[in-house]
Coordinates of C-alpha atoms and ligand atoms in Angstrom, one line a residue:
X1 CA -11.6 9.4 6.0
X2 CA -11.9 11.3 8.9
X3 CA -9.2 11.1 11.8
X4 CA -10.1 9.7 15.0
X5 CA -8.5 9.4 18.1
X6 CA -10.8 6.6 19.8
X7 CA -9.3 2.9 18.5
X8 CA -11.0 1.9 15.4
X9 CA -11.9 -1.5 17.5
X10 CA -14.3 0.6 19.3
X11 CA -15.6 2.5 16.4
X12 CA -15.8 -0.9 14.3
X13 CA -17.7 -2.4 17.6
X14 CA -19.9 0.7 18.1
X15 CA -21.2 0.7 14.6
X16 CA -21.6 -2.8 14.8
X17 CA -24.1 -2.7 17.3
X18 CA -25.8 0.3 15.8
X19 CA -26.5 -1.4 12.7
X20 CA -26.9 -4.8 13.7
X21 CA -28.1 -4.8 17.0
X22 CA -25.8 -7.1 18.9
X23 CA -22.5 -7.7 19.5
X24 CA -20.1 -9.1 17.0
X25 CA -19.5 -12.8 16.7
X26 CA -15.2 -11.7 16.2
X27 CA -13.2 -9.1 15.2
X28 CA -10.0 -9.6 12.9
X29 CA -7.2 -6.2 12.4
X30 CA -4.6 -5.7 9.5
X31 CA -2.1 -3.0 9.3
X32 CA -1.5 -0.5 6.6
X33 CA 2.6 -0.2 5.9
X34 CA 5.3 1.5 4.8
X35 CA 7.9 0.8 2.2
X36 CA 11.0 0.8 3.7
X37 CA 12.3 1.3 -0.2
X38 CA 12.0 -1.2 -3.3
X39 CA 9.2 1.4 -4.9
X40 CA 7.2 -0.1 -7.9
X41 CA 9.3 -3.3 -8.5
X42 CA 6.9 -5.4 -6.9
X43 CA 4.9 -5.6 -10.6
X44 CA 7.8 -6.2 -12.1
X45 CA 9.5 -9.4 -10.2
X46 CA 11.2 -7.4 -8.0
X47 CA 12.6 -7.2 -4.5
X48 CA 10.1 -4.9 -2.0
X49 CA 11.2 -4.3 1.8
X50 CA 8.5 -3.0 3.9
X51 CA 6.6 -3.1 7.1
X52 CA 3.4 -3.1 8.7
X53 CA 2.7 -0.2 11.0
X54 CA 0.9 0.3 14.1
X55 CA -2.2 2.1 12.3
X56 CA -4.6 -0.5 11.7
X57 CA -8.1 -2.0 9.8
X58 CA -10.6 -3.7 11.9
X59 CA -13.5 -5.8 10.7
X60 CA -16.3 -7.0 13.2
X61 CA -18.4 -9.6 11.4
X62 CA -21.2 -12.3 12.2
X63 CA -23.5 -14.0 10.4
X64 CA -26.2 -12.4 8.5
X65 CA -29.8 -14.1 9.3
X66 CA -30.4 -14.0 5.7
X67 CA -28.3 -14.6 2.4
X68 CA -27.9 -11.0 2.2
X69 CA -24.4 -9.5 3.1
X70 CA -24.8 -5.7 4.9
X71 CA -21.4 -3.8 5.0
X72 CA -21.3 -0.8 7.6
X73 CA -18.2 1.2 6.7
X74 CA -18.1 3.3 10.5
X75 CA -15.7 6.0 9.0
X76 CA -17.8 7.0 5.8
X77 CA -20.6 6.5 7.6
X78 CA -22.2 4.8 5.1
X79 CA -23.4 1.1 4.0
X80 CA -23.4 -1.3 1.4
X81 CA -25.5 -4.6 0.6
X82 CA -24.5 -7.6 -1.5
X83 CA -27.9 -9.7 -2.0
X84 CA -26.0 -12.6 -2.9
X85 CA -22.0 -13.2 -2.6
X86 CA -21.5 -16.5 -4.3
X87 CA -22.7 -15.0 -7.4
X88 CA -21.3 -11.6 -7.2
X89 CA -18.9 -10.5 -10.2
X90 CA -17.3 -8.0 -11.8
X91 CA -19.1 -6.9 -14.8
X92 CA -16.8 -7.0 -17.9
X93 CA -16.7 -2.9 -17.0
X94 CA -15.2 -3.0 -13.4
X95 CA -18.5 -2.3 -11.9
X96 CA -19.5 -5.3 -9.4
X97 CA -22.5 -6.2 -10.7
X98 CA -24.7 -6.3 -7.5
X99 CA -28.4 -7.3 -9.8
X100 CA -29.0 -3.9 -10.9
X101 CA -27.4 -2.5 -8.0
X102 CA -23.5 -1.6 -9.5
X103 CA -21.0 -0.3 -7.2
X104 CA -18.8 1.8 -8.8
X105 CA -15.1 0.1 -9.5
X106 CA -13.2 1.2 -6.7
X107 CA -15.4 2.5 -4.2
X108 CA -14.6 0.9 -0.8
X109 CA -17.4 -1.6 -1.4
X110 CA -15.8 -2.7 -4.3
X111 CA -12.6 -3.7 -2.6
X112 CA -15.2 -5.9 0.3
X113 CA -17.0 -7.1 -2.1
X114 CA -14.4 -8.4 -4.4
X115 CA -12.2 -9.7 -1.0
X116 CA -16.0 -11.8 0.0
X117 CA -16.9 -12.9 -3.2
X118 CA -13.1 -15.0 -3.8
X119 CA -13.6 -16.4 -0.3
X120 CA -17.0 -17.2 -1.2
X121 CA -15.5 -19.3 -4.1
X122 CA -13.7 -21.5 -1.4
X123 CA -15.4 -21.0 1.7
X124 CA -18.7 -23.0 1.0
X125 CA -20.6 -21.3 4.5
X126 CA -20.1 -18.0 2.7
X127 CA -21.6 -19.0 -0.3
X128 CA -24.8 -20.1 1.2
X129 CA -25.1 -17.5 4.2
X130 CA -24.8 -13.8 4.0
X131 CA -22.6 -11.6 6.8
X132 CA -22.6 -8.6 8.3
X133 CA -19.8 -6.2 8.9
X134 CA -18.8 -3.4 10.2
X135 CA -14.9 -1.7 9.6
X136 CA -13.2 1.3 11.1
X137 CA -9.5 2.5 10.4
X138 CA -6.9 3.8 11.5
X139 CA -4.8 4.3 8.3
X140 CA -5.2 7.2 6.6
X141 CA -7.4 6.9 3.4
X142 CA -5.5 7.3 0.3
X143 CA -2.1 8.2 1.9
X144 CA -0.2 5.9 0.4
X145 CA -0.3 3.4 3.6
X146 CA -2.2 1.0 2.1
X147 CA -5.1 1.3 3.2
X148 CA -6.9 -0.9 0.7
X149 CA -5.1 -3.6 1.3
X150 CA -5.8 -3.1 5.1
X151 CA -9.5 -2.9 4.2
X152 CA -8.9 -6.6 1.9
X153 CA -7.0 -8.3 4.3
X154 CA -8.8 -7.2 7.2
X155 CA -12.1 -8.7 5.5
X156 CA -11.0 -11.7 4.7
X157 CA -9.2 -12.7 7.9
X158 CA -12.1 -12.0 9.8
X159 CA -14.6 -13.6 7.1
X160 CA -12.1 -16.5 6.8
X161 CA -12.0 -16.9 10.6
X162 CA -16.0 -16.4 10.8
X163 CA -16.2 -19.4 8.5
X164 CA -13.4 -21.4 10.2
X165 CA -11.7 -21.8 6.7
X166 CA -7.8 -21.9 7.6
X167 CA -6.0 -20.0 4.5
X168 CA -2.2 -19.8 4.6
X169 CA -1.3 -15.7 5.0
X170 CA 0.3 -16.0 1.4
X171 CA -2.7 -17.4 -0.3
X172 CA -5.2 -14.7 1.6
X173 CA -2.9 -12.0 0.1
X174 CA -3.3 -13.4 -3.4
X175 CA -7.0 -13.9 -3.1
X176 CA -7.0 -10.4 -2.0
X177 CA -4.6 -8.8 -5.0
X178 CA -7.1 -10.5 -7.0
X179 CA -9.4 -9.0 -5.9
X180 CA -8.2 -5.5 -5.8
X181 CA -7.8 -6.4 -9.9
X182 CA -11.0 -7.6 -10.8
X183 CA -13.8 -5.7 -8.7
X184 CA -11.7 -2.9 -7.5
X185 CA -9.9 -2.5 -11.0
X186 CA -6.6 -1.6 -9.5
X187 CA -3.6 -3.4 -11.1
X188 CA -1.3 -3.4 -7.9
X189 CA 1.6 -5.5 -7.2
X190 CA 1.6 -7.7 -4.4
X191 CA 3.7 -6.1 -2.1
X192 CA 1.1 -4.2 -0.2
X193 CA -1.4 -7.5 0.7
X194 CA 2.0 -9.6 1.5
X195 CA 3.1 -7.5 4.3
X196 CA -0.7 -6.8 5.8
X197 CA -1.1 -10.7 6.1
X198 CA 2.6 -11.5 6.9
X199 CA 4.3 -8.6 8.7
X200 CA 5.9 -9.4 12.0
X201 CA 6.8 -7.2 14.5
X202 CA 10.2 -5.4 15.0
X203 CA 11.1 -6.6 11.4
X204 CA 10.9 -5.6 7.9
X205 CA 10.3 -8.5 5.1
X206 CA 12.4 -8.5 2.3
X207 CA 10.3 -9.8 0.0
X208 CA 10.9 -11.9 -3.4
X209 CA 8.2 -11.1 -5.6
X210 CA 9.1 -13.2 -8.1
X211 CA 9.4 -16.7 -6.1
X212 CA 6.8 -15.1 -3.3
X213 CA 10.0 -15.5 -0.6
X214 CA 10.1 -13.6 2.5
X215 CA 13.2 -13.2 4.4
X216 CA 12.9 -11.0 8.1
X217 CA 15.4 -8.4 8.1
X218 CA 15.7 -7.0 12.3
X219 CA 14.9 -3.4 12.3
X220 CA 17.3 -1.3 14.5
X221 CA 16.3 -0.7 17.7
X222 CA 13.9 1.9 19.0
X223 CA 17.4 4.0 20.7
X224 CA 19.4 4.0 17.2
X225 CA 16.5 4.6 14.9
X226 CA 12.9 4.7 14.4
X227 CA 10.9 5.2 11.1
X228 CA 8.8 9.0 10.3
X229 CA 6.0 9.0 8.5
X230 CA 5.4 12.5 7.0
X231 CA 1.7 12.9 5.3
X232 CA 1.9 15.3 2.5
X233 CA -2.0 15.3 1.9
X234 CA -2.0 15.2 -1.1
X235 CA -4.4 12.4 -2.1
X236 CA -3.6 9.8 -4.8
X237 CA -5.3 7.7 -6.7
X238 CA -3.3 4.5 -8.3
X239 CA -7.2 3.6 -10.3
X240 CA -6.7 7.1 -11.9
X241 CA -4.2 5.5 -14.4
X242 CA -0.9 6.7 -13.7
X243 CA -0.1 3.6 -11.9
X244 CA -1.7 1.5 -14.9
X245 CA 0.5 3.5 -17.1
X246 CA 4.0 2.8 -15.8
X247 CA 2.9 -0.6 -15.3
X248 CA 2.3 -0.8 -18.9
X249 CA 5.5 1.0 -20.1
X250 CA 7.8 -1.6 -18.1
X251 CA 6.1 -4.3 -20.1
X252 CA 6.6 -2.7 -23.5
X253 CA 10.2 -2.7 -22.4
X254 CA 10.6 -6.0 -21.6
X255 CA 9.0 -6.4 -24.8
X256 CA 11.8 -4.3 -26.6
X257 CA 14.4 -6.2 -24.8
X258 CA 13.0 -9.7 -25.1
X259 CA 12.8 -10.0 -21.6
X260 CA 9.6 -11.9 -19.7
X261 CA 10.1 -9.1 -16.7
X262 CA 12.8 -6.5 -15.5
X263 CA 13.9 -8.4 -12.9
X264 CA 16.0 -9.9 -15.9
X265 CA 17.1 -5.9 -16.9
X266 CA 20.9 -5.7 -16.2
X267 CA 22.3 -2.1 -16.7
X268 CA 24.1 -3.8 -19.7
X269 CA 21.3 -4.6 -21.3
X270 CA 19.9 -1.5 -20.9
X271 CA 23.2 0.0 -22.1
X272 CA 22.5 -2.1 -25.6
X273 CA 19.1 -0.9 -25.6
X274 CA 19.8 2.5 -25.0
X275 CA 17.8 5.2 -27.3
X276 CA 21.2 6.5 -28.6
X277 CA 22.8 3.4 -28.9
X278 CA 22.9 3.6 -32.6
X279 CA 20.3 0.6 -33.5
X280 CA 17.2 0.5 -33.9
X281 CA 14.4 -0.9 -32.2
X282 CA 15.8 0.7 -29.3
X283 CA 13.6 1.7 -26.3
X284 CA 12.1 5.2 -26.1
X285 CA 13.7 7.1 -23.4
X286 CA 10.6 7.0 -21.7
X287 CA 11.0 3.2 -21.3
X288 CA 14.6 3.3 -21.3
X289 CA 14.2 5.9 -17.9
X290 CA 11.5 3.2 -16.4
X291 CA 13.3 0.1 -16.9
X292 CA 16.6 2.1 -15.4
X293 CA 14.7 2.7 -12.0
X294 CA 13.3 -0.7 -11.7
X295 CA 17.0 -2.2 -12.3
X296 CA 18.8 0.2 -10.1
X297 CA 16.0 -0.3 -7.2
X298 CA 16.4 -3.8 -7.4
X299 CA 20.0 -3.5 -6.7
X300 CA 19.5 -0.5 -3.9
X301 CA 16.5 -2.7 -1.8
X302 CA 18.7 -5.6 -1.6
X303 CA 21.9 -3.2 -0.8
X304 CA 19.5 -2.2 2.1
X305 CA 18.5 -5.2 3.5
X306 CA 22.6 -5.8 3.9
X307 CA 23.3 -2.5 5.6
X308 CA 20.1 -2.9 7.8
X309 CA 22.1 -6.6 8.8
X310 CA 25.2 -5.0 9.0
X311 CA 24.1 -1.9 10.8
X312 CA 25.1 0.6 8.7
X313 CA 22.2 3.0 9.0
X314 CA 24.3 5.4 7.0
X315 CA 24.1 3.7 3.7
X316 CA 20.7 2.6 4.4
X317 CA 19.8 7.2 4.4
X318 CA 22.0 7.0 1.5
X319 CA 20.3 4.3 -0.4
X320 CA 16.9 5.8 0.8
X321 CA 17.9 9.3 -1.3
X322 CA 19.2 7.8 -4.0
X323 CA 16.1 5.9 -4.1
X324 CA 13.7 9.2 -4.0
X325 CA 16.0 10.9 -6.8
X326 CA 15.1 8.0 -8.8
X327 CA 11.5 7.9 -8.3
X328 CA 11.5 11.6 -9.1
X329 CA 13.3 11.3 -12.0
X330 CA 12.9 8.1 -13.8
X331 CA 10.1 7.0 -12.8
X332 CA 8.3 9.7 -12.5
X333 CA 5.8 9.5 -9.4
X334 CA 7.0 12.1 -7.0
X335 CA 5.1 15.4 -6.5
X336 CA 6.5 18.7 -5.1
X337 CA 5.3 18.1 -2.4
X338 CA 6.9 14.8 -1.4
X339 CA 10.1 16.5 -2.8
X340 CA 10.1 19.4 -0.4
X341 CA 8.9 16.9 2.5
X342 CA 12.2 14.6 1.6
X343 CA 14.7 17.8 0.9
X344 CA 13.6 19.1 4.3
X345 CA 13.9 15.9 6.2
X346 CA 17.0 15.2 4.8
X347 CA 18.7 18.5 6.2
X348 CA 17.9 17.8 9.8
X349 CA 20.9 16.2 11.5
X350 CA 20.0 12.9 12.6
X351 CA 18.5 12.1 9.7
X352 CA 19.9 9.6 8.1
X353 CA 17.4 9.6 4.9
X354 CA 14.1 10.3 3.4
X355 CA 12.5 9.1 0.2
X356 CA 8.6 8.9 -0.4
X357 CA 6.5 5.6 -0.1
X358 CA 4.4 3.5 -1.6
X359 CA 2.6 4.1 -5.1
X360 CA 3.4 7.9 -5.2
X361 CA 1.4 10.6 -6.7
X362 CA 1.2 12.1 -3.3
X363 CA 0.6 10.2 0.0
X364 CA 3.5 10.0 2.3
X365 CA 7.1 10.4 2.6
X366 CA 9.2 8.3 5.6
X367 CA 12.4 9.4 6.7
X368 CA 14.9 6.7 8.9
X369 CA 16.1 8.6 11.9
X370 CA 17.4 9.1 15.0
X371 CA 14.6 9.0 18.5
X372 CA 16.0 12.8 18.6
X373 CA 15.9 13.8 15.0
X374 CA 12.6 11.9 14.6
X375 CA 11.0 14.7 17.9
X376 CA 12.5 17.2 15.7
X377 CA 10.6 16.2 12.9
X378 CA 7.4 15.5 14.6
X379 CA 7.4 19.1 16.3
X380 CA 8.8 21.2 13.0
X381 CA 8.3 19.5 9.6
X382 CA 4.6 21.1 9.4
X383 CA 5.3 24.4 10.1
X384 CA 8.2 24.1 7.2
X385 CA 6.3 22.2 4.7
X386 CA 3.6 24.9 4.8
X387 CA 6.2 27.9 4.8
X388 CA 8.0 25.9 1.6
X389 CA 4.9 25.1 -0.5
X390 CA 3.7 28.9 0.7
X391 CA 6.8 30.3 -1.0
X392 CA 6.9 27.6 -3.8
X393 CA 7.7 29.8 -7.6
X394 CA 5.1 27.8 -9.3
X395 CA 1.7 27.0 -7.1
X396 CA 1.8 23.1 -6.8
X397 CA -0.1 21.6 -9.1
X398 CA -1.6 19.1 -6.9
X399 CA -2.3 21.5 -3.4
X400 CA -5.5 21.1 -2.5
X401 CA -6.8 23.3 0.5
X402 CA -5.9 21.1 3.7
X403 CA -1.8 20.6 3.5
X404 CA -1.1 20.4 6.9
X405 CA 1.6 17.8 6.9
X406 CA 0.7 15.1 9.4
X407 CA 3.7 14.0 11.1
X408 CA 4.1 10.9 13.2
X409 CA 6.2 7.9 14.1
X410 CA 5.8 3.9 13.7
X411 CA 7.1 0.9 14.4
X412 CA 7.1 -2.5 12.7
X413 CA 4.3 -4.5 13.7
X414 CA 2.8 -8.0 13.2
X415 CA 0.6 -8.9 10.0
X416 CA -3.6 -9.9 10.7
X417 CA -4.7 -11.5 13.1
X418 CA -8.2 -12.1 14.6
X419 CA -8.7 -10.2 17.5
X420 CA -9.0 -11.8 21.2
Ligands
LIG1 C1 1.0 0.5 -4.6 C2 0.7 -0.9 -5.0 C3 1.9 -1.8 -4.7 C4 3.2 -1.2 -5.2 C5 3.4 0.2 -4.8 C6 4.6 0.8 -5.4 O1 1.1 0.6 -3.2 O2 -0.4 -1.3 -4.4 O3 1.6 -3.1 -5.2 O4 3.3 -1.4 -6.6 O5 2.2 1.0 -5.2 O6 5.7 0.2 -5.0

């Protein structure tokens, strides 16, 4: 997606009345976020403790005069058209199955269509009308900010609102995971739709993904500490199977283990199961390397939440690198690039850690700093990160031609809302 400076309301409204030829009946904005740490243990029952930034989705929507539904996505400039939502489906292959139309599994219609179509199921205006919309963004595109889940929830508060259905945030964030599954054939957690509906400002949510709890955890203020994102630009897809992959190696270990999910893992189980523990049926170190990051992470997200209360930004840094080292090398879903972006944050003094974000692969990398180590970052991570994967032994796999690291800093912010 291209950058923009001008606000993606304007952009949303512009195109709006471009392709629609009036103003929008109302406007509805969710954030992308970032994982403060708890990486890839949403899927698995875990605990997840992120926020919602200030870069946001906004959807302008009215009603269509017709039954068909007309998409205008203002960054892509491009469109889309559903003739009919109520009986819109995902085709047993993943492609949405628009008459003989198909929109490729996901493509960014695939993600509206999917979020319109479950509302459709429960909103009985949708079903019989069709709408028209028009989005613009502000979150990078396949950064690892979520913007998907921007896009979903974004949709389908302003589709909700437009059919004055009232849907709790936690329910709009399950309809929208589901929809991410099925049309968009991404099997994510639910961490990234929970904190686009629910986020609230100057606080992260420690979130229980097995019971669906959220507890606010205050974020320190702006003078102590503000969060970095650092954009390694390296794109990443979690529908190109990776993600799929690890998802399906923690479930053959809970299989090995007897276990219904990891959150039930203890590092002395794991010890029993160990490959060299001497029995068989053992897990493969592969598994047993999996199931150790989602135990430890478990431990080191809710070891956070309790330094973030206590103050103690030090352990948080500390948690935060231990955190990265075990994405890199248990899980597996670091890149260089997000290594050299966290080894080089982590050496500035003020610093207090660094660890990448979100489903990995590429994307970003945040580090936790202080307001003067955070400037220091903003003004001299690019220039390094382009000098380190210049000099790098092996060329990166993954570098494409644009890695200009794109540097800046956030805030925690409140979840959707429809726009005054
Ligand atoms: C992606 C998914 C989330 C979560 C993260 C990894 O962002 O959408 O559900 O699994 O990866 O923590």
């Amino acid at each position: 997606m291209p950058f923009s400076d001008q606000p993606p309301l304007d952009r949303a409204a512009a195109a709006f009345r471009a392709h629609f030829a009036r103003d929008p009946r109302l406007s509805a904005a969710a954030p992308g976020r970032v994982n403060l740490i708890g990486e890839h243990t949403d899927y698995n029952d875990g605990f997840v403790l992120p926020i919602a930034i200030d870069r946001r989705t906004v959807v302008c929507i009215d009603w269509s005069r017709t039954a068909t539904t007309r998409v205008h996505a203002a960054d892509l400039n491009t469109s889309a058209e559903f003739p009919d939502l109520k009986s819109l489906r995902a085709a047993p292959d993943l492609t949405l199955d628009i008459d003989n139309n198909r929109v490729r599994a996901g493509s960014w219609a695939s993600y509206v269509g999917g979020v319109l179509s479950n509302l459709a199921a429960i909103a009985p205006a949708l079903a019989s009308r069709g709408v028209e919309l028009s989005i613009a963004s502000s979150v990078p595109l396949g950064s690892g900010l979520s913007s998907s889940a921007s896009l979903e929830v974004g949709v389908a508060a302003a589709a909700a609102a437009l059919a004055g259905v009232s849907i709790p945030p936690r329910d709009l964030a399950i309809l929208c995971r589901d929809a991410e599954h099925r049309f968009a054939g991404v099997p994510c957690g639910i961490m990234d739709q929970f904190i686009a509906a629910m986020g609230q400002p100057d606080h992260a949510l420690l979130i229980d993904c097995r019971t669906q709890a959220a507890e606010l955890v205050a974020m320190p203020g702006a003078d102590r500490a503000v969060v970095v994102v650092m954009d390694s630009r390296v794109k990443h897809s979690l529908a190109s199977g990776q993600y799929a992959q690890r998802r399906d190696t923690c479930r053959a270990a809970c299989r090995v283990m007897g276990i219904e999910s990891l959150r039930e893992a203890t590092p002395e189980l794991l010890a029993r199961f160990a490959p060299d523990a001497g029995s068989s049926g053992g897990l493969s170190t592969i598994e047993h390397a999996r199931a150790r990051h989602i135990v430890s992470e478990n431990a080191r997200t809710l070891a956070a939440a309790a330094a973030f209360r206590a103050g103690d930004l030090a352990e948080v840094g500390r948690l935060m690198l231990a955190s990265h080292a075990s994405l890199r090398d248990d899980y597996q879903v670091s890149c260089p690039e997000l290594d050299a972006l966290v080894e080089l944050a982590s050496r500035v003094p003020g610093v207090f850690g660094a660890r990448m974000t979100g489903g990995g692969f590429g994307g970003c990398a945040i580090a936790l700093a202080t307001p003067d180590a955070a400037a220091h970052l903003v003004r001299d991570i690019p220039a390094a990160y382009r000098v380190r994967l210049a000099l790098a032994a092996n060329p990166v796999a993954n570098s494409g031609a644009n890695l200009d690291a794109r540097v800046f800093i956030t805030s925690a912010q409140g979840g959707a809302a429809v726009l005054a």
